[in-house]
Coordinates of N, CA and C in Angstrom, one line a residue:
A1 N 23.9 -28.2 -53.8 CA 23.1 -28.4 -53.3 C 23.1 -28.5 -51.7
Q2 N 24.4 -28.0 -51.3 CA 24.5 -27.1 -50.0 C 23.8 -26.0 -49.6
N3 N 23.9 -25.4 -51.0 CA 22.8 -24.2 -51.0 C 21.7 -23.8 -50.5
A4 N 21.3 -24.9 -51.5 CA 19.8 -25.4 -51.3 C 19.0 -26.2 -50.1
Q5 N 20.0 -26.9 -49.1 CA 19.9 -27.2 -48.1 C 19.9 -25.8 -46.5
L6 N 20.7 -25.0 -47.5 CA 20.9 -23.9 -46.6 C 20.2 -23.0 -46.5
E7 N 20.0 -23.2 -47.3 CA 17.7 -22.0 -47.7 C 16.7 -22.7 -47.2
Q8 N 17.2 -24.3 -47.6 CA 15.7 -24.6 -46.7 C 16.0 -24.8 -45.3
E9 N 16.9 -24.7 -45.0 CA 17.2 -24.1 -43.0 C 17.1 -22.7 -42.5
V10 N 17.4 -22.5 -43.1 CA 16.8 -20.5 -43.2 C 15.7 -20.7 -42.8
R11 N 14.9 -21.5 -43.8 CA 13.6 -21.2 -44.1 C 12.7 -21.3 -43.2
E12 N 12.9 -22.5 -42.5 CA 12.4 -23.4 -41.4 C 12.0 -22.5 -40.2
R13 N 13.8 -22.1 -40.2 CA 14.1 -21.5 -39.1 C 13.3 -20.3 -38.8
V14 N 13.2 -19.6 -39.8 CA 12.1 -18.9 -39.9 C 10.7 -18.8 -39.9
H15 N 10.5 -19.8 -40.0 CA 9.1 -20.2 -40.4 C 9.0 -20.6 -38.7
A16 N 9.7 -21.4 -37.9 CA 9.8 -21.3 -36.3 C 10.1 -20.1 -35.4
E17 N 10.4 -19.4 -36.2 CA 10.2 -17.9 -35.3 C 8.9 -17.6 -35.3
T18 N 8.5 -17.2 -36.6 CA 7.2 -16.5 -36.8 C 6.1 -16.8 -36.0
A19 N 5.8 -18.2 -36.1 CA 5.4 -18.8 -34.9 C 5.3 -19.5 -33.7
L20 N 6.7 -19.4 -33.4 CA 6.9 -18.3 -31.7 C 6.3 -17.2 -31.4
R21 N 6.6 -16.3 -32.5 CA 6.0 -14.8 -31.9 C 4.9 -14.7 -31.8
A22 N 3.5 -15.6 -32.8 CA 2.5 -15.5 -32.9 C 2.1 -16.4 -31.5
S23 N 2.7 -17.3 -30.9 CA 2.4 -18.2 -30.2 C 2.7 -17.0 -28.7
E24 N 4.0 -16.2 -28.8 CA 3.7 -15.7 -27.7 C 2.5 -14.3 -27.5
Q25 N 2.5 -13.9 -28.7 CA 1.8 -13.2 -28.8 C 0.3 -12.7 -28.4
K26 N -0.5 -14.9 -29.1 CA -1.5 -14.8 -28.2 C -1.2 -15.1 -26.9
Y27 N -0.2 -15.7 -26.5 CA -0.2 -15.6 -24.6 C -0.1 -14.3 -24.3
R28 N 0.4 -14.0 -24.9 CA 0.4 -12.5 -23.9 C -1.0 -11.7 -24.2
H29 N -1.9 -11.8 -25.3 CA -3.5 -11.6 -25.2 C -4.0 -11.6 -24.0
L30 N -3.8 -13.0 -24.2 CA -4.3 -14.0 -23.0 C -4.2 -13.4 -21.7
V31 N -2.8 -13.3 -21.5 CA -3.0 -13.1 -20.6 C -3.0 -11.8 -19.5
E32 N -3.4 -10.7 -20.5 CA -3.5 -9.1 -20.5 C -5.2 -9.3 -20.3
A33 N -5.7 -10.3 -21.2 CA -6.9 -9.9 -21.1 C -7.7 -11.2 -19.5
C34 N -6.7 -11.4 -19.0 CA -7.2 -13.0 -17.9 C -8.5 -11.9 -17.2
Q35 N -9.1 -11.9 -16.5 CA -9.7 -11.7 -15.2 C -9.4 -12.3 -14.0
D36 N -8.4 -12.9 -14.2 CA -7.8 -13.8 -12.7 C -6.7 -13.2 -12.7
M37 N -6.3 -12.6 -11.4 CA -4.9 -12.4 -11.6 C -3.7 -13.5 -11.6
I38 N -2.7 -13.1 -12.3 CA -1.7 -13.7 -12.9 C -0.2 -13.2 -12.5
W39 N 0.4 -14.2 -11.8 CA 1.8 -13.7 -10.8 C 2.8 -14.4 -11.0
S40 N 4.0 -14.3 -11.2 CA 5.6 -14.5 -10.6 C 6.1 -13.9 -10.0
C41 N 7.0 -14.5 -9.1 CA 8.1 -14.2 -7.9 C 9.2 -14.9 -8.3
D42 N 10.1 -14.2 -7.2 CA 11.5 -15.3 -7.5 C 11.7 -15.9 -6.2
L43 N 12.9 -16.1 -6.4 CA 12.7 -17.4 -4.8 C 13.2 -16.6 -3.2
Q44 N 12.9 -14.8 -3.5 CA 13.0 -14.3 -2.3 C 11.2 -13.7 -1.9
G45 N 11.0 -13.8 -2.6 CA 9.2 -13.8 -2.9 C 8.6 -12.6 -3.0
N46 N 10.0 -11.8 -4.3 CA 9.7 -10.6 -4.5 C 9.3 -10.7 -6.4
L47 N 7.9 -9.9 -6.2 CA 7.2 -10.4 -7.2 C 7.7 -9.6 -8.8
T48 N 7.8 -10.3 -9.8 CA 8.7 -9.9 -11.3 C 7.7 -10.2 -11.9
F49 N 6.5 -10.6 -11.4 CA 5.5 -10.1 -13.3 C 4.3 -10.6 -12.6
V50 N 3.3 -9.2 -12.8 CA 2.1 -9.2 -12.4 C 0.6 -9.2 -13.3
N51 N 0.0 -9.4 -13.7 CA -0.8 -9.3 -14.8 C -2.1 -7.6 -14.9
P52 N -2.0 -7.1 -15.9 CA -3.5 -6.2 -15.3 C -4.6 -6.7 -14.7
A53 N -5.1 -8.1 -14.4 CA -5.9 -8.1 -13.3 C -5.6 -7.8 -12.0
V54 N -4.3 -7.2 -12.0 CA -4.3 -6.8 -10.4 C -5.1 -4.9 -9.9
R55 N -5.6 -4.5 -11.5 CA -6.2 -3.2 -11.0 C -7.9 -2.9 -10.5
Q56 N -8.5 -4.3 -10.9 CA -9.5 -4.6 -10.2 C -9.5 -5.5 -9.3
I57 N -8.7 -6.7 -9.1 CA -8.6 -7.2 -7.5 C -8.4 -6.4 -6.1
L58 N -7.0 -5.7 -6.8 CA -6.2 -5.2 -5.9 C -5.9 -4.3 -6.0
G59 N -6.7 -3.1 -7.3 CA -6.5 -1.7 -7.0 C -5.1 -0.8 -7.4
Y60 N -4.0 -2.3 -7.3 CA -2.6 -1.0 -8.2 C -2.3 -1.5 -9.3
E61 N -2.4 0.0 -9.8 CA -1.6 -0.7 -11.0 C 0.2 -2.2 -11.0
P62 N 0.0 -2.3 -12.4 CA 1.4 -4.0 -12.2 C 2.2 -3.3 -11.6
E63 N 3.1 -2.2 -12.3 CA 4.1 -1.6 -12.4 C 4.2 -1.0 -10.7
E64 N 3.3 -0.6 -9.8 CA 3.1 -0.5 -8.5 C 3.4 -1.6 -7.8
M65 N 3.0 -2.7 -8.0 CA 4.2 -4.3 -7.3 C 5.0 -5.1 -7.4
I66 N 5.4 -4.6 -9.3 CA 6.7 -5.5 -9.1 C 7.7 -4.9 -8.7
G67 N 8.4 -6.1 -8.0 CA 9.6 -5.8 -7.1 C 9.3 -5.8 -5.9
C68 N 8.1 -5.8 -5.3 CA 7.7 -5.7 -3.8 C 7.4 -7.3 -3.5
L69 N 7.8 -7.6 -2.1 CA 7.4 -8.8 -1.4 C 5.6 -8.8 -1.5
F70 N 5.9 -9.9 -2.1 CA 4.2 -10.3 -2.1 C 3.9 -10.4 -0.8
A71 N 4.5 -11.1 0.2 CA 3.7 -10.9 1.5 C 3.3 -9.4 2.1
N72 N 3.8 -8.7 1.5 CA 2.8 -6.7 1.5 C 1.5 -7.0 1.3
F73 N 1.1 -7.8 0.2 CA -0.1 -7.9 0.0 C -1.1 -9.0 1.1
V74 N -0.2 -9.9 1.8 CA -1.6 -10.5 2.2 C -1.7 -9.8 3.9
A75 N -3.3 -10.7 4.5 CA -3.5 -10.2 6.0 C -2.4 -10.8 6.7
P76 N -2.0 -10.3 7.5 CA -1.0 -10.2 8.5 C -1.2 -11.4 8.8
E77 N -2.5 -11.8 9.8 CA -2.4 -12.9 10.5 C -2.4 -14.4 9.3
Q78 N -2.2 -14.0 8.5 CA -2.1 -15.4 7.3 C -0.8 -15.3 7.0
L79 N -0.1 -14.8 7.4 CA 1.4 -14.1 7.2 C 1.9 -15.7 7.1
A80 N 1.9 -16.5 7.9 CA 3.3 -16.8 8.9 C 2.3 -18.5 8.0
Q81 N 1.4 -18.6 7.5 CA 0.8 -20.1 6.7 C 1.0 -19.8 5.1
V82 N 0.5 -18.8 4.6 CA 0.9 -18.0 3.7 C 2.6 -17.9 2.9
L83 N 3.7 -17.8 4.2 CA 4.7 -18.2 3.8 C 5.2 -19.9 4.0
S84 N 4.8 -20.2 5.0 CA 4.7 -22.0 5.3 C 4.5 -22.5 3.8
V85 N 3.5 -22.3 3.1 CA 3.0 -22.8 0.8 C 4.3 -22.4 0.2
F86 N 4.7 -21.1 0.7 CA 5.3 -20.4 -0.6 C 6.5 -21.3 -0.7
Q87 N 6.9 -21.7 0.7 CA 8.6 -22.4 0.8 C 8.1 -24.4 0.7
Y88 N 6.9 -24.7 0.0 CA 6.2 -25.8 -0.1 C 6.3 -25.6 -1.6
V89 N 6.2 -24.3 -2.2 CA 6.0 -24.6 -3.6 C 7.0 -24.6 -4.4
L90 N 8.4 -24.0 -4.0 CA 9.4 -24.0 -3.5 C 9.9 -25.3 -4.1
A91 N 10.1 -25.9 -3.4 CA 9.8 -27.5 -3.2 C 10.0 -28.1 -4.4
E92 N 9.5 -27.4 -4.9 CA 8.6 -28.4 -6.8 C 7.5 -29.2 -6.1
K93 N 6.5 -28.5 -5.2 CA 4.9 -28.5 -5.2 C 4.9 -27.8 -5.9
S94 N 3.4 -28.6 -5.6 CA 2.4 -27.7 -6.4 C 0.7 -27.5 -5.1
V95 N -0.1 -26.1 -5.4 CA -0.8 -25.7 -4.8 C -2.3 -25.6 -5.7
S96 N -3.5 -26.1 -4.9 CA -5.0 -25.8 -6.1 C -5.7 -25.2 -4.9
Q97 N -6.8 -24.6 -5.1 CA -8.1 -23.9 -5.0 C -7.3 -23.6 -2.9
Y98 N -6.2 -22.9 -3.0 CA -6.1 -22.5 -1.7 C -6.6 -21.3 -1.6
Q99 N -7.6 -21.2 -0.1 CA -7.8 -19.9 -0.3 C -6.8 -19.1 1.0
M100 N -7.3 -17.7 0.5 CA -6.1 -16.8 1.3 C -6.8 -15.8 1.9
V101 N -6.2 -14.8 2.5 CA -6.8 -13.5 2.7 C -6.0 -12.5 2.3
G102 N -6.2 -11.3 1.3 CA -5.4 -10.5 0.5 C -6.2 -8.8 1.4
I103 N -4.9 -8.1 0.7 CA -5.3 -6.3 1.6 C -5.2 -6.1 0.1
T104 N -6.3 -5.1 -0.6 CA -6.0 -4.5 -1.8 C -5.8 -2.7 -1.2
K105 N -5.1 -1.8 -1.9 CA -4.6 -0.5 -1.9 C -5.1 0.1 -1.0
N106 N -7.0 0.4 -0.7 CA -7.1 1.2 -0.4 C -7.5 0.3 2.0
G107 N -6.7 -1.1 1.9 CA -6.4 -1.5 3.2 C -8.1 -2.3 3.4
R108 N -8.7 -2.8 2.3 CA -9.9 -3.7 2.6 C -8.9 -5.3 2.1
Q109 N -9.7 -5.7 3.6 CA -9.7 -7.6 3.2 C -10.2 -8.2 1.9
I110 N -9.7 -8.8 1.2 CA -10.7 -9.5 0.9 C -10.3 -11.2 0.0
Y111 N -11.0 -12.0 0.4 CA -11.0 -13.8 -0.2 C -10.3 -14.0 -1.7
L112 N -9.1 -14.4 -1.7 CA -8.5 -15.0 -2.8 C -8.6 -17.0 -2.9
L113 N -8.5 -17.2 -4.1 CA -8.8 -18.3 -4.6 C -7.3 -18.4 -5.0
C114 N -6.7 -19.1 -4.5 CA -4.9 -19.1 -5.5 C -4.5 -20.9 -5.7
S115 N -4.3 -21.0 -7.0 CA -3.5 -21.9 -7.0 C -1.7 -21.2 -7.7
A116 N -0.7 -22.5 -7.7 CA 0.8 -21.9 -7.7 C 1.9 -23.1 -8.0
I117 N 2.8 -23.4 -9.1 CA 3.6 -23.7 -9.4 C 5.6 -23.4 -9.5
A118 N 6.1 -24.0 -8.8 CA 7.7 -23.6 -9.3 C 7.9 -23.5 -10.3
L119 N 8.2 -22.2 -10.6 CA 9.0 -21.8 -11.6 C 9.9 -22.0 -12.4
L120 N 10.8 -22.9 -13.4 CA 12.0 -23.9 -13.9 C 12.7 -22.9 -14.3
N121 N 13.7 -22.7 -14.6 CA 15.0 -22.4 -15.9 C 15.1 -23.3 -16.8
S122 N 15.8 -22.9 -17.5 CA 16.2 -24.3 -18.8 C 17.0 -25.6 -18.6
D123 N 17.2 -24.9 -17.5 CA 17.9 -26.3 -16.8 C 18.0 -27.0 -15.5
G124 N 15.8 -26.7 -15.4 CA 15.3 -27.2 -14.2 C 15.7 -27.5 -13.4
E125 N 15.9 -25.7 -12.8 CA 16.5 -25.6 -11.2 C 15.3 -24.8 -11.1
V126 N 14.4 -24.1 -10.5 CA 13.4 -23.8 -9.4 C 14.4 -22.5 -8.8
I127 N 13.4 -20.9 -10.2 CA 13.6 -19.9 -9.8 C 12.8 -19.0 -9.2
G128 N 11.6 -19.7 -8.8 CA 10.5 -18.6 -8.2 C 9.7 -19.5 -7.9
I129 N 8.1 -19.5 -8.2 CA 7.3 -19.4 -8.8 C 6.1 -18.6 -8.5
T130 N 4.9 -19.0 -9.3 CA 4.1 -18.4 -10.5 C 2.3 -19.5 -9.8
G131 N 1.7 -18.6 -10.3 CA 0.1 -18.8 -10.3 C -1.2 -17.7 -10.3
T132 N -1.8 -18.1 -10.1 CA -3.1 -17.6 -10.5 C -3.8 -16.9 -9.0
A133 N -4.2 -15.8 -9.4 CA -5.4 -15.6 -7.7 C -6.7 -15.5 -8.0
S134 N -8.3 -15.6 -7.6 CA -8.8 -15.1 -8.2 C -9.6 -14.7 -6.9
D135 N -10.3 -14.1 -6.9 CA -11.2 -13.0 -6.1 C -12.7 -13.6 -6.3
I136 N -12.7 -14.2 -4.6 CA -13.7 -15.2 -4.6 C -14.6 -14.2 -2.8
T137 N -14.5 -12.7 -3.1 CA -15.2 -12.7 -2.1 C -16.4 -12.7 -1.9
Q138 N -17.2 -12.3 -2.7 CA -18.7 -12.4 -2.7 C -18.8 -13.7 -2.7
R139 N -18.5 -14.8 -2.9 CA -19.0 -16.0 -3.1 C -18.4 -16.5 -1.8
H140 N -17.6 -15.9 -0.9 CA -17.2 -16.6 0.3 C -18.3 -15.5 1.3
Q141 N -18.7 -14.5 1.2 CA -19.8 -14.1 1.6 C -21.5 -14.0 1.8
A142 N -21.4 -14.8 0.3 CA -22.5 -15.7 0.3 C -22.6 -17.1 1.0
E143 N -21.6 -17.6 0.7 CA -21.5 -18.5 1.7 C -21.5 -18.6 3.3
E144 N -21.0 -17.9 4.0 CA -21.2 -16.9 5.7 C -22.1 -16.7 5.8
E145 N -22.8 -16.5 5.1 CA -25.0 -15.7 5.3 C -25.0 -17.4 4.7
T146 N -25.0 -17.7 4.4 CA -26.0 -18.9 4.3 C -25.9 -20.1 5.5
R147 N -24.8 -20.2 6.2 CA -24.5 -20.6 7.5 C -24.9 -20.1 8.6
L148 N -24.1 -18.6 8.4 CA -25.2 -18.0 9.4 C -26.7 -18.2 9.5
L149 N -27.5 -17.9 8.3 CA -28.9 -18.6 8.5 C -29.7 -19.7 8.6
L150 N -28.9 -20.6 8.5 CA -28.8 -22.1 8.8 C -28.7 -22.5 10.0
A151 N -27.9 -21.9 11.3 CA -27.4 -21.3 12.3 C -28.7 -20.7 13.3
T152 N -29.1 -19.8 12.1 CA -29.8 -18.7 13.0 C -31.4 -19.8 13.5
T153 N -31.5 -20.6 11.9 CA -32.4 -21.4 11.7 C -32.9 -22.6 13.1
Q154 N -31.5 -22.9 13.2 CA -31.5 -24.3 13.9 C -31.5 -23.8 16.0
A155 N -31.0 -22.7 16.1 CA -31.3 -21.5 17.4 C -32.4 -21.6 17.6
I156 N -33.3 -21.0 16.5 CA -34.3 -20.6 16.8 C -35.6 -21.9 17.0
N157 N -35.3 -23.2 16.0 CA -36.0 -24.4 16.3 C -35.7 -24.7 18.0
S158 N -34.3 -24.8 18.5 CA -34.0 -25.2 19.6 C -34.9 -24.4 20.9
A159 N -34.8 -23.2 21.0 CA -34.9 -22.1 21.9 C -36.5 -22.4 22.3
K160 N -36.2 -22.6 23.4 CA -37.2 -22.9 25.0 C -38.3 -21.8 24.6
D161 N -37.9 -20.5 24.6 CA -38.6 -19.1 24.6 C -38.3 -18.2 23.6
V162 N -38.7 -16.9 23.2 CA -38.7 -15.8 22.3 C -37.9 -15.5 22.8
E163 N -37.4 -15.0 24.3 CA -36.0 -14.5 24.7 C -35.0 -15.3 24.4
T164 N -35.0 -17.0 24.6 CA -33.6 -17.6 24.4 C -33.1 -16.9 23.0
A165 N -34.4 -17.7 22.3 CA -34.1 -17.5 20.6 C -33.4 -16.1 20.2
L166 N -34.1 -15.0 20.8 CA -33.2 -13.7 20.5 C -31.6 -13.7 21.0
C167 N -31.8 -13.7 22.5 CA -30.3 -14.1 23.2 C -29.2 -15.0 21.7
A168 N -29.9 -16.3 21.4 CA -29.0 -16.8 20.8 C -28.7 -16.0 19.6
I169 N -29.9 -15.5 19.0 CA -29.0 -15.0 17.1 C -28.3 -13.9 17.2
Q170 N -28.1 -13.1 18.4 CA -27.6 -11.6 18.8 C -26.3 -12.4 18.9
C171 N -25.9 -13.4 19.8 CA -24.7 -14.2 19.4 C -24.0 -14.6 18.6
L172 N -24.9 -14.9 17.4 CA -24.7 -15.2 16.7 C -24.0 -14.9 15.3
I173 N -25.3 -12.9 15.9 CA -24.8 -11.9 14.9 C -23.0 -11.7 15.1
C174 N -23.2 -11.5 16.9 CA -21.6 -10.6 16.6 C -20.8 -11.1 16.7
Q175 N -20.5 -12.8 16.7 CA -19.5 -13.4 16.3 C -19.1 -13.8 14.1
H176 N -20.6 -13.7 14.0 CA -19.8 -13.5 11.5 C -20.1 -12.1 11.8
I177 N -20.2 -11.1 12.3 CA -19.8 -10.1 12.2 C -18.3 -9.6 13.0
G178 N -18.4 -10.1 13.5 CA -17.2 -10.0 14.6 C -17.1 -8.8 15.7
W179 N -18.6 -8.6 15.9 CA -19.2 -7.2 17.0 C -19.0 -7.6 18.5
D180 N -18.5 -6.6 19.3 CA -18.1 -7.5 20.8 C -19.7 -7.0 21.3
F181 N -20.6 -6.7 21.1 CA -22.0 -6.3 21.4 C -23.1 -6.0 21.0
A182 N -24.3 -6.6 21.2 CA -25.6 -6.5 20.2 C -26.6 -6.2 22.1
E183 N -27.6 -5.2 21.3 CA -28.5 -5.3 22.5 C -29.9 -5.4 21.6
A184 N -31.3 -6.1 22.0 CA -32.2 -5.8 21.4 C -33.5 -5.2 22.5
W185 N -34.2 -4.5 21.1 CA -35.3 -3.6 21.9 C -36.9 -4.0 21.2
I186 N -37.8 -4.3 21.9 CA -38.9 -5.3 21.6 C -39.8 -4.2 22.2
P187 N -40.9 -4.5 21.7 CA -42.6 -3.3 21.8 C -43.0 -3.8 23.2
A188 N -43.1 -2.8 23.9 CA -44.0 -2.7 25.4 C -45.1 -3.1 25.0
Q189 N -45.4 -4.6 26.3 CA -46.9 -4.5 26.0 C -48.2 -3.4 26.7
G190 N -48.6 -3.1 25.2 CA -49.9 -1.6 26.1 C -49.4 -0.5 26.4
R191 N -47.6 -0.1 26.3 CA -47.4 1.1 26.5 C -46.7 1.8 25.0
G192 N -46.9 1.3 24.3 CA -46.6 2.0 22.7 C -45.1 2.6 22.4
V193 N -44.5 1.8 23.5 CA -42.9 2.1 23.6 C -41.5 1.2 22.9
L194 N -40.9 1.0 22.4 CA -39.5 -0.1 22.9 C -39.1 -0.2 24.4
E195 N -38.7 -0.9 24.4 CA -37.5 -1.4 25.7 C -37.1 -2.5 25.5
Y196 N -35.9 -2.2 26.1 CA -34.4 -3.3 26.5 C -35.2 -4.3 27.0
S197 N -35.2 -5.3 25.9 CA -35.1 -6.9 26.0 C -34.1 -7.5 26.8
L198 N -32.7 -7.9 26.2 CA -31.7 -8.2 26.6 C -30.2 -7.9 26.0
N199 N -29.3 -8.2 25.8 CA -28.0 -8.1 24.9 C -27.5 -9.4 25.0
G200 N -26.8 -9.8 24.1 CA -25.6 -11.2 23.8 C -24.8 -10.7 24.5
C201 N -24.6 -10.1 25.1 CA -22.9 -10.1 26.1 C -23.4 -10.0 27.5
E202 N -24.0 -10.9 28.2 CA -24.5 -10.5 29.2 C -23.3 -10.7 30.7
C203 N -22.5 -12.0 30.1 CA -21.5 -12.6 30.7 C -20.4 -11.3 31.0
Q204 N -20.1 -10.9 29.8 CA -19.1 -9.8 29.9 C -19.6 -8.2 30.9
S205 N -18.3 -8.2 31.8 CA -18.4 -7.4 32.9 C -18.1 -6.1 32.2
N206 N -17.5 -5.5 31.2 CA -17.3 -4.3 31.1 C -18.4 -3.6 30.2
F207 N -19.5 -4.5 29.7 CA -20.3 -3.9 29.2 C -21.7 -3.4 30.8
E208 N -21.4 -3.8 31.2 CA -21.8 -4.2 32.4 C -22.8 -2.6 33.2
A209 N -22.3 -1.7 32.7 CA -22.6 0.3 33.3 C -23.9 -0.2 31.7
F210 N -22.7 -0.2 30.9 CA -23.7 0.2 29.5 C -25.2 -0.4 29.6
C211 N -26.0 -1.7 30.1 CA -26.7 -2.7 29.6 C -27.3 -1.9 30.8
N212 N -26.2 -1.4 32.3 CA -28.1 -0.9 33.2 C -28.2 -0.5 32.5
A213 N -27.6 1.3 32.5 CA -27.9 2.7 31.7 C -29.3 2.2 30.2
S214 N -28.9 1.3 29.7 CA -29.6 1.0 28.7 C -31.4 0.2 29.0
K215 N -31.1 0.1 30.3 CA -32.3 -1.0 30.7 C -33.4 0.2 31.5
Q216 N -33.1 1.7 31.9 CA -33.5 2.4 32.0 C -34.2 3.5 31.1
V217 N -33.9 2.8 29.6 CA -34.3 3.5 28.7 C -35.8 3.3 27.6
T218 N -36.4 3.6 26.7 CA -37.7 3.3 26.9 C -37.4 3.9 25.5
F219 N -37.8 3.7 23.5 CA -37.9 4.5 22.4 C -39.3 4.6 21.9
P220 N -39.8 6.1 22.1 CA -41.4 5.6 21.5 C -41.2 5.7 20.0
P221 N -42.0 5.7 19.3 CA -41.8 5.7 17.4 C -40.8 6.6 17.0
N222 N -40.1 6.8 16.8 CA -39.4 7.8 15.7 C -38.0 8.6 16.7
M223 N -38.3 8.1 17.6 CA -37.7 8.4 18.8 C -36.7 8.0 18.5
G224 N -35.1 8.4 18.6 CA -33.8 7.6 18.6 C -33.9 6.3 17.5
L225 N -32.6 5.7 17.2 CA -32.5 5.1 16.5 C -33.4 3.8 16.0
P226 N -33.5 3.1 17.6 CA -34.7 2.2 17.5 C -35.8 2.4 16.9
G227 N -36.0 3.2 17.7 CA -37.5 4.0 17.4 C -38.0 4.7 15.9
Q228 N -36.8 4.9 15.6 CA -37.1 5.5 14.2 C -37.3 4.1 13.0
I229 N -36.5 3.1 13.3 CA -36.0 1.6 12.4 C -37.8 0.9 13.2
W230 N -38.7 0.8 14.3 CA -39.6 0.7 14.6 C -40.5 0.9 13.7
S231 N -40.6 2.5 13.8 CA -41.9 3.2 13.2 C -41.3 3.3 11.1
R232 N -40.4 3.0 10.6 CA -40.2 2.4 9.1 C -40.5 1.4 8.8
Q233 N -40.4 1.0 10.2 CA -40.8 -1.3 9.6 C -40.2 -1.9 8.7
Q234 N -38.4 -1.1 8.6 CA -37.9 -1.9 7.7 C -35.9 -1.8 8.6
P235 N -35.5 -2.7 8.3 CA -34.7 -2.6 8.4 C -32.8 -1.9 8.2
E236 N -32.1 -1.5 8.9 CA -31.0 -0.1 8.6 C -29.8 -0.9 8.5
W237 N -28.6 -0.4 7.8 CA -27.5 -1.0 8.3 C -26.3 0.1 7.9
I238 N -26.0 0.6 9.3 CA -25.3 1.8 9.8 C -23.7 1.3 10.2
A239 N -22.9 1.6 8.9 CA -21.8 1.6 9.5 C -21.1 1.7 10.5
D240 N -21.8 3.2 10.9 CA -20.9 3.8 11.7 C -21.7 4.6 13.0
T241 N -22.0 4.9 13.9 CA -23.0 6.2 14.8 C -22.5 7.2 15.6

């Protein structure tokens, strides 16, 4: 009877261990296939695990990140706030849908939507945090463009004339993309050239000399960047000129 009972216990243990291994393998496959970044770090903020999604999101191989401080991948201007959230989660709190700016391997900033909880050991002690991060850069840019379009429409509707509207639009564009200065060139009536109209930084004295020089210049069709764009009648974006 004792042998039968022992055999039954062994069979049950083997069955439980087999089921556990199957469950762990299924979980591992899910983690590896997940398009969102899954990560864990210790109490000091050193990454102890990242899934393969980091290749697509941040451009790193997982082994390049393991052992590194998660702070190394956070935009400097957000670091203090993110470290505060880290301490908050370590106090056995949780965060959901937290938006932050990450830094990719090539230095590009991307927008991440994060969730995190405290990581506990078998004794219920906090040993770190774990969570997920989704790349929402495209969604964020689309939302910013929608806000810019709405603000531009409102500026045009409230402007008393074309020049006022144009100046307001320039200021909005500068604010949106982080420019310090913008100029507008419009067709001169009856002259067949583009002439300086106004800029979006009239109040900034450090651009005064540049503005004064621009006012003396005109652009015939196909002459200079403004003249070329005028002739093609197509917008153009040049990252650096």
